[in-house]
CSV table of C-alpha atoms in Angstrom, one decimal:
chain,number,residue,atom,x,y,z
H,781,UNK,CA,-0.3,6.0,20.8
H,782,UNK,CA,0.8,8.2,17.7
H,783,UNK,CA,-1.5,11.0,16.7
H,784,UNK,CA,-1.8,11.9,12.9
H,785,UNK,CA,-1.7,15.7,12.5
H,786,UNK,CA,-4.0,17.8,10.6
H,787,UNK,CA,-2.7,19.8,7.6
H,788,UNK,CA,-3.3,23.0,9.5
H,789,UNK,CA,-0.6,22.0,12.1
H,790,UNK,CA,2.1,21.4,9.6
H,791,UNK,CA,5.1,23.4,9.3
H,792,UNK,CA,4.6,25.9,6.5
H,793,UNK,CA,8.2,25.5,5.3
H,794,UNK,CA,7.3,22.0,4.3
H,795,UNK,CA,4.5,23.3,2.1
H,796,UNK,CA,6.9,25.5,0.3
H,797,UNK,CA,9.1,22.6,-0.6
H,798,UNK,CA,8.8,20.4,-3.6
H,799,UNK,CA,7.6,16.8,-3.3
H,800,UNK,CA,8.7,14.1,-5.7
H,801,UNK,CA,6.2,11.3,-5.6
H,802,UNK,CA,6.5,7.8,-7.2
H,803,UNK,CA,3.5,5.6,-7.7
H,804,UNK,CA,0.9,8.5,-8.1
H,805,UNK,CA,-1.2,6.5,-10.6
H,806,UNK,CA,-1.8,3.7,-8.1
H,807,UNK,CA,-4.0,3.5,-5.1
H,808,UNK,CA,-1.8,4.7,-2.3
H,809,UNK,CA,0.2,7.1,-4.4
H,810,UNK,CA,-2.9,8.7,-5.8
H,811,UNK,CA,-4.3,9.3,-2.3
H,812,UNK,CA,-1.0,10.8,-1.3
H,813,UNK,CA,-1.1,13.1,-4.4
H,814,UNK,CA,-4.6,14.1,-3.4
H,815,UNK,CA,-3.6,15.0,0.2
H,816,UNK,CA,-0.5,17.0,-0.9
H,817,UNK,CA,-2.5,18.8,-3.5
H,818,UNK,CA,-5.2,19.7,-1.1
H,819,UNK,CA,-2.5,21.1,1.2
H,820,UNK,CA,-1.2,23.4,-1.6
H,821,UNK,CA,2.1,21.6,-1.9
H,822,UNK,CA,4.3,21.5,-5.1
H,823,UNK,CA,4.2,18.0,-6.5
H,824,UNK,CA,6.3,16.3,-9.3
H,825,UNK,CA,4.6,12.9,-9.9
H,826,UNK,CA,6.9,10.3,-11.6
H,827,UNK,CA,5.2,7.8,-13.8
H,828,UNK,CA,6.2,5.3,-16.6
H,829,UNK,CA,5.6,6.6,-20.0
H,830,UNK,CA,2.9,4.0,-20.7
H,831,UNK,CA,1.0,4.6,-17.4
H,832,UNK,CA,-2.3,6.4,-17.4
H,833,UNK,CA,-3.3,9.1,-15.0
H,834,UNK,CA,-6.9,8.5,-15.3
H,835,UNK,CA,-7.5,7.0,-11.8
H,836,UNK,CA,-5.6,9.9,-10.0
H,837,UNK,CA,-7.8,12.4,-11.9
H,838,UNK,CA,-11.1,10.5,-11.1
H,839,UNK,CA,-10.1,10.1,-7.5
H,840,UNK,CA,-9.8,14.0,-7.3
H,841,UNK,CA,-13.3,14.1,-8.8
H,842,UNK,CA,-14.8,11.6,-6.5
H,843,UNK,CA,-13.6,13.8,-3.6
H,844,UNK,CA,-14.9,17.0,-5.2
H,845,UNK,CA,-11.5,18.4,-5.9
H,846,UNK,CA,-11.3,18.1,-9.7
H,847,UNK,CA,-10.5,21.8,-9.9
H,848,UNK,CA,-7.1,21.3,-8.3
H,849,UNK,CA,-6.0,18.2,-10.2
H,850,UNK,CA,-4.2,20.2,-12.8
H,851,UNK,CA,-1.6,21.4,-10.3
H,852,UNK,CA,0.1,18.0,-10.4
H,853,UNK,CA,3.2,18.1,-12.5
H,854,UNK,CA,3.5,14.8,-14.2
H,855,UNK,CA,6.9,13.6,-15.4
H,856,UNK,CA,7.6,10.5,-17.5
H,857,UNK,CA,10.5,8.6,-16.0
H,858,UNK,CA,11.4,4.9,-15.6
H,859,UNK,CA,12.7,4.5,-12.0
H,860,UNK,CA,15.6,2.2,-13.1
H,861,UNK,CA,16.9,5.1,-15.1
H,862,UNK,CA,19.3,6.8,-12.7
H,863,UNK,CA,20.4,9.4,-15.1
H,864,UNK,CA,16.8,10.6,-15.8
H,865,UNK,CA,16.2,10.7,-12.0
H,866,UNK,CA,19.3,12.8,-11.5
H,867,UNK,CA,17.9,15.4,-14.0
H,868,UNK,CA,14.5,15.5,-12.3
H,869,UNK,CA,15.3,15.3,-8.6
H,870,UNK,CA,16.7,18.4,-7.1
H,871,UNK,CA,18.5,19.2,-3.9
H,872,UNK,CA,16.2,19.7,-1.0
H,873,UNK,CA,13.4,17.8,-2.6
H,874,UNK,CA,11.2,15.6,-0.4
H,875,UNK,CA,10.9,12.2,-1.9
H,876,UNK,CA,7.9,10.0,-1.3
H,877,UNK,CA,8.5,6.6,-2.7
H,878,UNK,CA,5.0,4.8,-3.0
H,879,UNK,CA,5.6,2.9,-6.2
H,880,UNK,CA,5.5,-0.8,-5.8
H,881,UNK,CA,4.0,-4.2,-6.9
H,882,UNK,CA,1.4,-6.0,-4.9
H,883,UNK,CA,1.2,-9.8,-5.3
H,884,UNK,CA,1.2,-12.7,-2.8
H,885,UNK,CA,2.0,-15.3,-5.5
H,886,UNK,CA,5.6,-16.7,-5.5
H,887,UNK,CA,5.4,-16.9,-9.3
H,888,UNK,CA,5.5,-13.1,-9.3
H,889,UNK,CA,8.8,-13.0,-7.2
H,890,UNK,CA,11.0,-11.7,-10.1
H,891,UNK,CA,8.7,-8.6,-10.8
H,892,UNK,CA,8.3,-8.1,-7.0
H,893,UNK,CA,12.1,-8.2,-6.5
H,894,UNK,CA,12.7,-5.8,-9.4
H,895,UNK,CA,9.9,-3.3,-8.4
H,896,UNK,CA,10.1,-3.3,-4.6
H,897,UNK,CA,13.7,-3.9,-4.3
H,898,UNK,CA,16.1,-2.8,-7.1
H,899,UNK,CA,14.1,0.3,-8.0
H,900,UNK,CA,14.1,1.5,-4.4
H,901,UNK,CA,18.0,1.1,-4.4
H,902,UNK,CA,18.3,3.3,-7.5
H,903,UNK,CA,16.0,5.9,-6.1
H,904,UNK,CA,17.9,5.9,-2.8
H,905,UNK,CA,21.3,6.4,-4.6
H,906,UNK,CA,19.9,9.4,-6.5
H,907,UNK,CA,18.5,10.9,-3.3
H,908,UNK,CA,21.9,10.6,-1.6
H,909,UNK,CA,23.6,12.2,-4.7
H,910,UNK,CA,21.1,15.1,-4.8
H,911,UNK,CA,21.1,15.6,-1.0
H,912,UNK,CA,17.3,15.3,-0.8
H,913,UNK,CA,15.7,16.7,2.4
H,914,UNK,CA,13.7,13.6,3.2
H,915,UNK,CA,13.1,10.2,1.8
H,916,UNK,CA,9.7,8.5,2.9
H,917,UNK,CA,9.3,4.9,1.8
H,918,UNK,CA,5.9,3.2,1.8
H,919,UNK,CA,6.5,-0.3,2.8
H,920,UNK,CA,4.0,-2.7,4.3
H,921,UNK,CA,3.1,-4.5,7.6
H,922,UNK,CA,3.8,-7.5,5.5
H,923,UNK,CA,7.5,-6.7,5.8
H,924,UNK,CA,7.4,-6.5,9.7
H,925,UNK,CA,7.9,-10.4,10.0
H,926,UNK,CA,11.2,-10.2,8.0
H,927,UNK,CA,12.6,-7.7,10.5
H,928,UNK,CA,11.6,-9.9,13.4
H,929,UNK,CA,12.6,-13.2,11.8
H,930,UNK,CA,10.9,-16.5,12.3
H,931,UNK,CA,9.8,-16.8,16.0
H,932,UNK,CA,12.1,-19.2,17.8
H,933,UNK,CA,14.0,-20.1,14.7
H,934,UNK,CA,16.9,-18.8,12.7
H,935,UNK,CA,15.7,-16.6,10.0
H,936,UNK,CA,15.1,-18.5,6.8
H,937,UNK,CA,15.2,-16.1,3.8
H,938,UNK,CA,14.2,-18.8,1.3
H,939,UNK,CA,11.1,-19.5,3.4
H,940,UNK,CA,10.1,-15.9,3.3
H,941,UNK,CA,10.8,-15.7,-0.5
H,942,UNK,CA,8.6,-18.7,-1.0
H,943,UNK,CA,5.7,-18.0,1.4
H,944,UNK,CA,5.7,-14.2,1.7
H,945,UNK,CA,7.3,-12.8,-1.6
H,946,UNK,CA,5.6,-9.4,-1.3
H,947,UNK,CA,6.6,-8.8,2.3
H,948,UNK,CA,10.1,-10.1,1.7
H,949,UNK,CA,10.8,-7.8,-1.3
H,950,UNK,CA,9.4,-4.9,0.6
H,951,UNK,CA,11.7,-5.8,3.3
H,952,UNK,CA,14.6,-5.7,0.8
H,953,UNK,CA,13.5,-2.2,-0.2
H,954,UNK,CA,13.6,-1.3,3.5
H,955,UNK,CA,17.2,-2.3,3.7
H,956,UNK,CA,18.1,0.1,0.9
H,957,UNK,CA,16.4,2.8,2.7
H,958,UNK,CA,18.3,1.9,6.0
H,959,UNK,CA,21.5,2.0,4.0
H,960,UNK,CA,20.6,5.4,2.8
H,961,UNK,CA,20.0,6.5,6.4
H,962,UNK,CA,23.5,5.2,7.4
H,963,UNK,CA,25.0,7.3,4.6
H,964,UNK,CA,23.4,10.4,5.9
H,965,UNK,CA,19.9,10.5,4.3
H,966,UNK,CA,16.9,11.6,6.5
H,967,UNK,CA,14.5,8.7,6.2
H,968,UNK,CA,11.1,7.3,7.4
H,969,UNK,CA,9.8,3.8,6.7
H,970,UNK,CA,6.0,3.6,6.8
H,971,UNK,CA,4.5,0.1,7.3
H,972,UNK,CA,0.7,0.5,6.4
H,973,UNK,CA,-1.8,-2.3,7.3
H,974,UNK,CA,-4.3,-3.3,4.6
H,975,UNK,CA,-5.3,-0.1,2.9
H,976,UNK,CA,-9.0,0.7,2.4
H,977,UNK,CA,-10.2,3.1,-0.2
H,978,UNK,CA,-10.9,3.7,-3.9
H,979,UNK,CA,-8.5,1.7,-6.0
H,980,UNK,CA,-7.8,1.3,-9.9
H,981,UNK,CA,-8.9,-1.9,-11.5
H,982,UNK,CA,-5.6,-3.6,-11.5
H,983,UNK,CA,-5.3,-3.2,-7.6
H,984,UNK,CA,-6.0,-6.2,-5.3
H,985,UNK,CA,-8.5,-4.2,-3.3
H,986,UNK,CA,-10.6,-3.4,-6.4
H,987,UNK,CA,-10.6,-7.1,-7.3
H,988,UNK,CA,-11.6,-8.0,-3.8
H,989,UNK,CA,-14.8,-5.8,-3.9
H,990,UNK,CA,-15.4,-7.3,-7.5
H,991,UNK,CA,-15.2,-10.9,-5.9
H,992,UNK,CA,-17.5,-10.0,-3.1
H,993,UNK,CA,-20.1,-8.7,-5.6
H,994,UNK,CA,-19.9,-12.0,-7.5
H,995,UNK,CA,-20.5,-13.8,-4.1
H,996,UNK,CA,-18.1,-15.2,-1.5
H,997,UNK,CA,-18.8,-18.8,-0.6
H,998,UNK,CA,-17.0,-18.5,2.8
H,999,UNK,CA,-16.3,-15.8,5.3
H,1000,UNK,CA,-12.6,-15.3,6.2
H,1001,UNK,CA,-11.8,-15.8,9.9
H,1002,UNK,CA,-8.5,-13.9,10.4
H,1003,UNK,CA,-7.6,-10.5,11.9
H,1004,UNK,CA,-5.1,-7.9,10.8
H,1005,UNK,CA,-4.4,-4.2,10.9
H,1006,UNK,CA,-6.2,-1.8,8.5
H,1007,UNK,CA,-5.9,1.8,7.6
H,1008,UNK,CA,-8.0,4.0,5.3
H,1009,UNK,CA,-6.2,5.4,2.3
H,1010,UNK,CA,-7.0,9.0,3.3
H,1011,UNK,CA,-5.6,8.3,6.8
H,1012,UNK,CA,-2.4,6.8,5.3
H,1013,UNK,CA,-2.0,9.8,3.0
H,1014,UNK,CA,-2.1,12.2,6.1
H,1015,UNK,CA,0.2,9.9,7.9
H,1016,UNK,CA,2.8,10.2,5.1
H,1017,UNK,CA,2.3,13.9,5.0
H,1018,UNK,CA,3.1,14.1,8.6
H,1019,UNK,CA,6.2,11.8,8.3
H,1020,UNK,CA,7.8,14.3,6.1
H,1021,UNK,CA,8.3,16.4,9.3
H,1022,UNK,CA,8.6,13.7,11.8
H,1023,UNK,CA,11.9,12.4,13.1
H,1024,UNK,CA,10.5,9.0,13.6
H,1025,UNK,CA,12.4,6.4,11.5
H,1026,UNK,CA,9.6,4.0,11.2
H,1027,UNK,CA,5.8,4.2,11.6
H,1028,UNK,CA,3.5,1.3,11.8
H,1029,UNK,CA,0.4,2.9,10.1
H,1030,UNK,CA,-2.6,1.0,11.5
H,1031,UNK,CA,-5.7,2.8,12.8
H,1032,UNK,CA,-7.9,-0.3,13.4
H,1033,UNK,CA,-7.3,-3.9,14.0
H,1034,UNK,CA,-10.3,-5.6,12.3
H,1035,UNK,CA,-11.7,-9.0,11.7
H,1036,UNK,CA,-11.7,-9.7,7.9
H,1037,UNK,CA,-15.2,-10.7,8.4
H,1038,UNK,CA,-16.2,-7.2,9.6
H,1039,UNK,CA,-14.7,-5.7,6.4
H,1040,UNK,CA,-16.4,-8.3,4.2
H,1041,UNK,CA,-19.8,-7.7,5.9
H,1042,UNK,CA,-19.5,-3.9,5.5
H,1043,UNK,CA,-18.7,-4.3,1.8
H,1044,UNK,CA,-21.5,-6.6,1.4
H,1045,UNK,CA,-23.9,-4.1,3.1
H,1046,UNK,CA,-22.7,-1.2,0.9
H,1047,UNK,CA,-23.3,-3.4,-2.3
H,1048,UNK,CA,-26.7,-4.4,-1.0
H,1049,UNK,CA,-25.7,-8.1,-0.6
H,1050,UNK,CA,-26.0,-10.7,2.2
H,1051,UNK,CA,-22.6,-11.7,3.7
H,1052,UNK,CA,-21.6,-15.3,3.6
H,1053,UNK,CA,-22.9,-17.5,6.4
H,1054,UNK,CA,-20.3,-20.2,6.4
H,1055,UNK,CA,-16.8,-19.6,7.9
H,1056,UNK,CA,-13.4,-20.7,6.4
H,1057,UNK,CA,-12.5,-23.0,9.2
H,1058,UNK,CA,-12.7,-26.7,10.0
H,1059,UNK,CA,-13.3,-29.1,7.3
H,1060,UNK,CA,-14.0,-26.2,4.8
H,1061,UNK,CA,-10.5,-24.8,5.4
H,1062,UNK,CA,-9.0,-28.2,5.0
H,1063,UNK,CA,-10.8,-28.7,1.8
H,1064,UNK,CA,-9.8,-25.2,0.4
H,1065,UNK,CA,-6.1,-25.9,1.3
H,1066,UNK,CA,-6.2,-29.0,-0.9
H,1067,UNK,CA,-8.0,-27.2,-3.7
H,1068,UNK,CA,-5.3,-24.4,-3.6
H,1069,UNK,CA,-2.5,-27.1,-3.4
H,1070,UNK,CA,-3.8,-28.8,-6.4
H,1071,UNK,CA,-4.3,-25.7,-8.4
H,1072,UNK,CA,-8.2,-25.9,-8.6
H,1073,UNK,CA,-8.4,-22.4,-7.3
H,1074,UNK,CA,-5.7,-20.5,-9.4
H,1075,UNK,CA,-6.7,-17.1,-8.2
H,1076,UNK,CA,-5.8,-18.0,-4.6
H,1077,UNK,CA,-2.2,-18.6,-3.5
H,1078,UNK,CA,-1.2,-20.4,-0.3
H,1079,UNK,CA,0.1,-17.2,1.2
H,1080,UNK,CA,-3.2,-15.4,0.5
H,1081,UNK,CA,-5.1,-18.3,2.2
H,1082,UNK,CA,-2.9,-18.1,5.3
H,1083,UNK,CA,-3.5,-14.4,5.6
H,1084,UNK,CA,-7.3,-14.9,5.4
H,1085,UNK,CA,-7.2,-17.1,8.5
H,1086,UNK,CA,-4.2,-15.8,10.6
H,1087,UNK,CA,-4.8,-13.5,13.6
H,1088,UNK,CA,-2.3,-10.6,13.6
H,1089,UNK,CA,-2.7,-7.4,15.6
H,1090,UNK,CA,-0.6,-4.2,15.6
H,1091,UNK,CA,-0.3,-1.0,17.7
H,1092,UNK,CA,-2.9,1.4,16.5
H,1093,UNK,CA,-2.6,5.1,15.5
H,1094,UNK,CA,-5.1,7.6,16.5
H,1095,UNK,CA,-7.4,8.2,13.5
H,1096,UNK,CA,-8.0,11.7,12.1
H,1097,UNK,CA,-11.3,13.4,13.2
H,1098,UNK,CA,-13.8,12.8,10.6
H,1099,UNK,CA,-12.1,9.8,9.0
H,1100,UNK,CA,-13.1,6.3,9.6
H,1101,UNK,CA,-12.4,3.0,7.9
H,1102,UNK,CA,-16.0,2.6,7.1
H,1103,UNK,CA,-16.0,6.0,5.4
H,1104,UNK,CA,-12.9,4.8,3.3
H,1105,UNK,CA,-14.9,1.6,2.3
H,1106,UNK,CA,-17.8,3.7,1.2
H,1107,UNK,CA,-15.4,5.8,-1.0
H,1108,UNK,CA,-14.1,2.5,-2.4
H,1109,UNK,CA,-17.4,1.0,-3.2
H,1110,UNK,CA,-18.8,4.2,-4.6
H,1111,UNK,CA,-15.8,4.5,-6.9
H,1112,UNK,CA,-16.0,0.9,-7.8
H,1113,UNK,CA,-19.6,1.3,-8.9
H,1114,UNK,CA,-18.9,4.6,-10.9
H,1115,UNK,CA,-15.8,3.2,-12.7
H,1116,UNK,CA,-16.8,-0.3,-13.6
H,1117,UNK,CA,-16.8,0.4,-17.4
H,1118,UNK,CA,-13.3,2.4,-17.3
H,1119,UNK,CA,-9.9,1.0,-17.9
H,1120,UNK,CA,-6.9,2.4,-15.8
């Protein structure tokens, strides 16, 4: 069992170094920025010129840390612009690459490949050129299957591309990081489970809470690994000092039904009584196949009914997945009228 360290136990030399963070306007990146900021670290947060920083600011406010939000140094930069990255990233920087695109629909494969694969390649090349101290890549447990291959069969990349486009493109990003490691870059790949916490409106987890509020007709039956966003941020912070090449970041293997029931309770709603199995699952499969449920892909349906478990990290004292869900629902309720 791996233990996540408290900030007080971290090497002060790392606090003195500069962190270059991608994806700080998104769910995971904003929580990492908050954790680094709280630890007093120097942060350069890269964002696209059109991206808004409202969610990151509001997350600081939700956690009672609005007074330190101004310490973040925002820098406009497209991650496919290698020359601009060379000007921004300095020798000995610690790079945390949290930017990515989340979708389980095979129709989104081109943007998933561009964002999760090609942009990672560019950033790794720049990190090698500038001799960065460390490169931490936020992947996903969805990519773990790619590394293991199809059980009992020859690895079929076209199968992964069609059925698990998100995990596959995250795995392609991992290959770029592994290449960087072979060329001398100190790296760590983090594979988080499903992340629970406050999220911007365009994030799947925010949409999940929205869907629960409208009413779920059926209760999912699957199980997978989960981690709170604050727990993940601390895991990432620890990884900048760790010599571990890979961390499976899961603090709790949970039934999806338990998560749904908790969200329903926080919203003051009754959870669904019928389960997504038997003839109901058969019916939903055909409705998805015929396109009658356009918001649900075949990959998403499989994930709702599949049982997957992972080794668990020891959670930080005072943090719990239910606490992170409380933050998520509180943020959802307060920010329903905002646009990010």
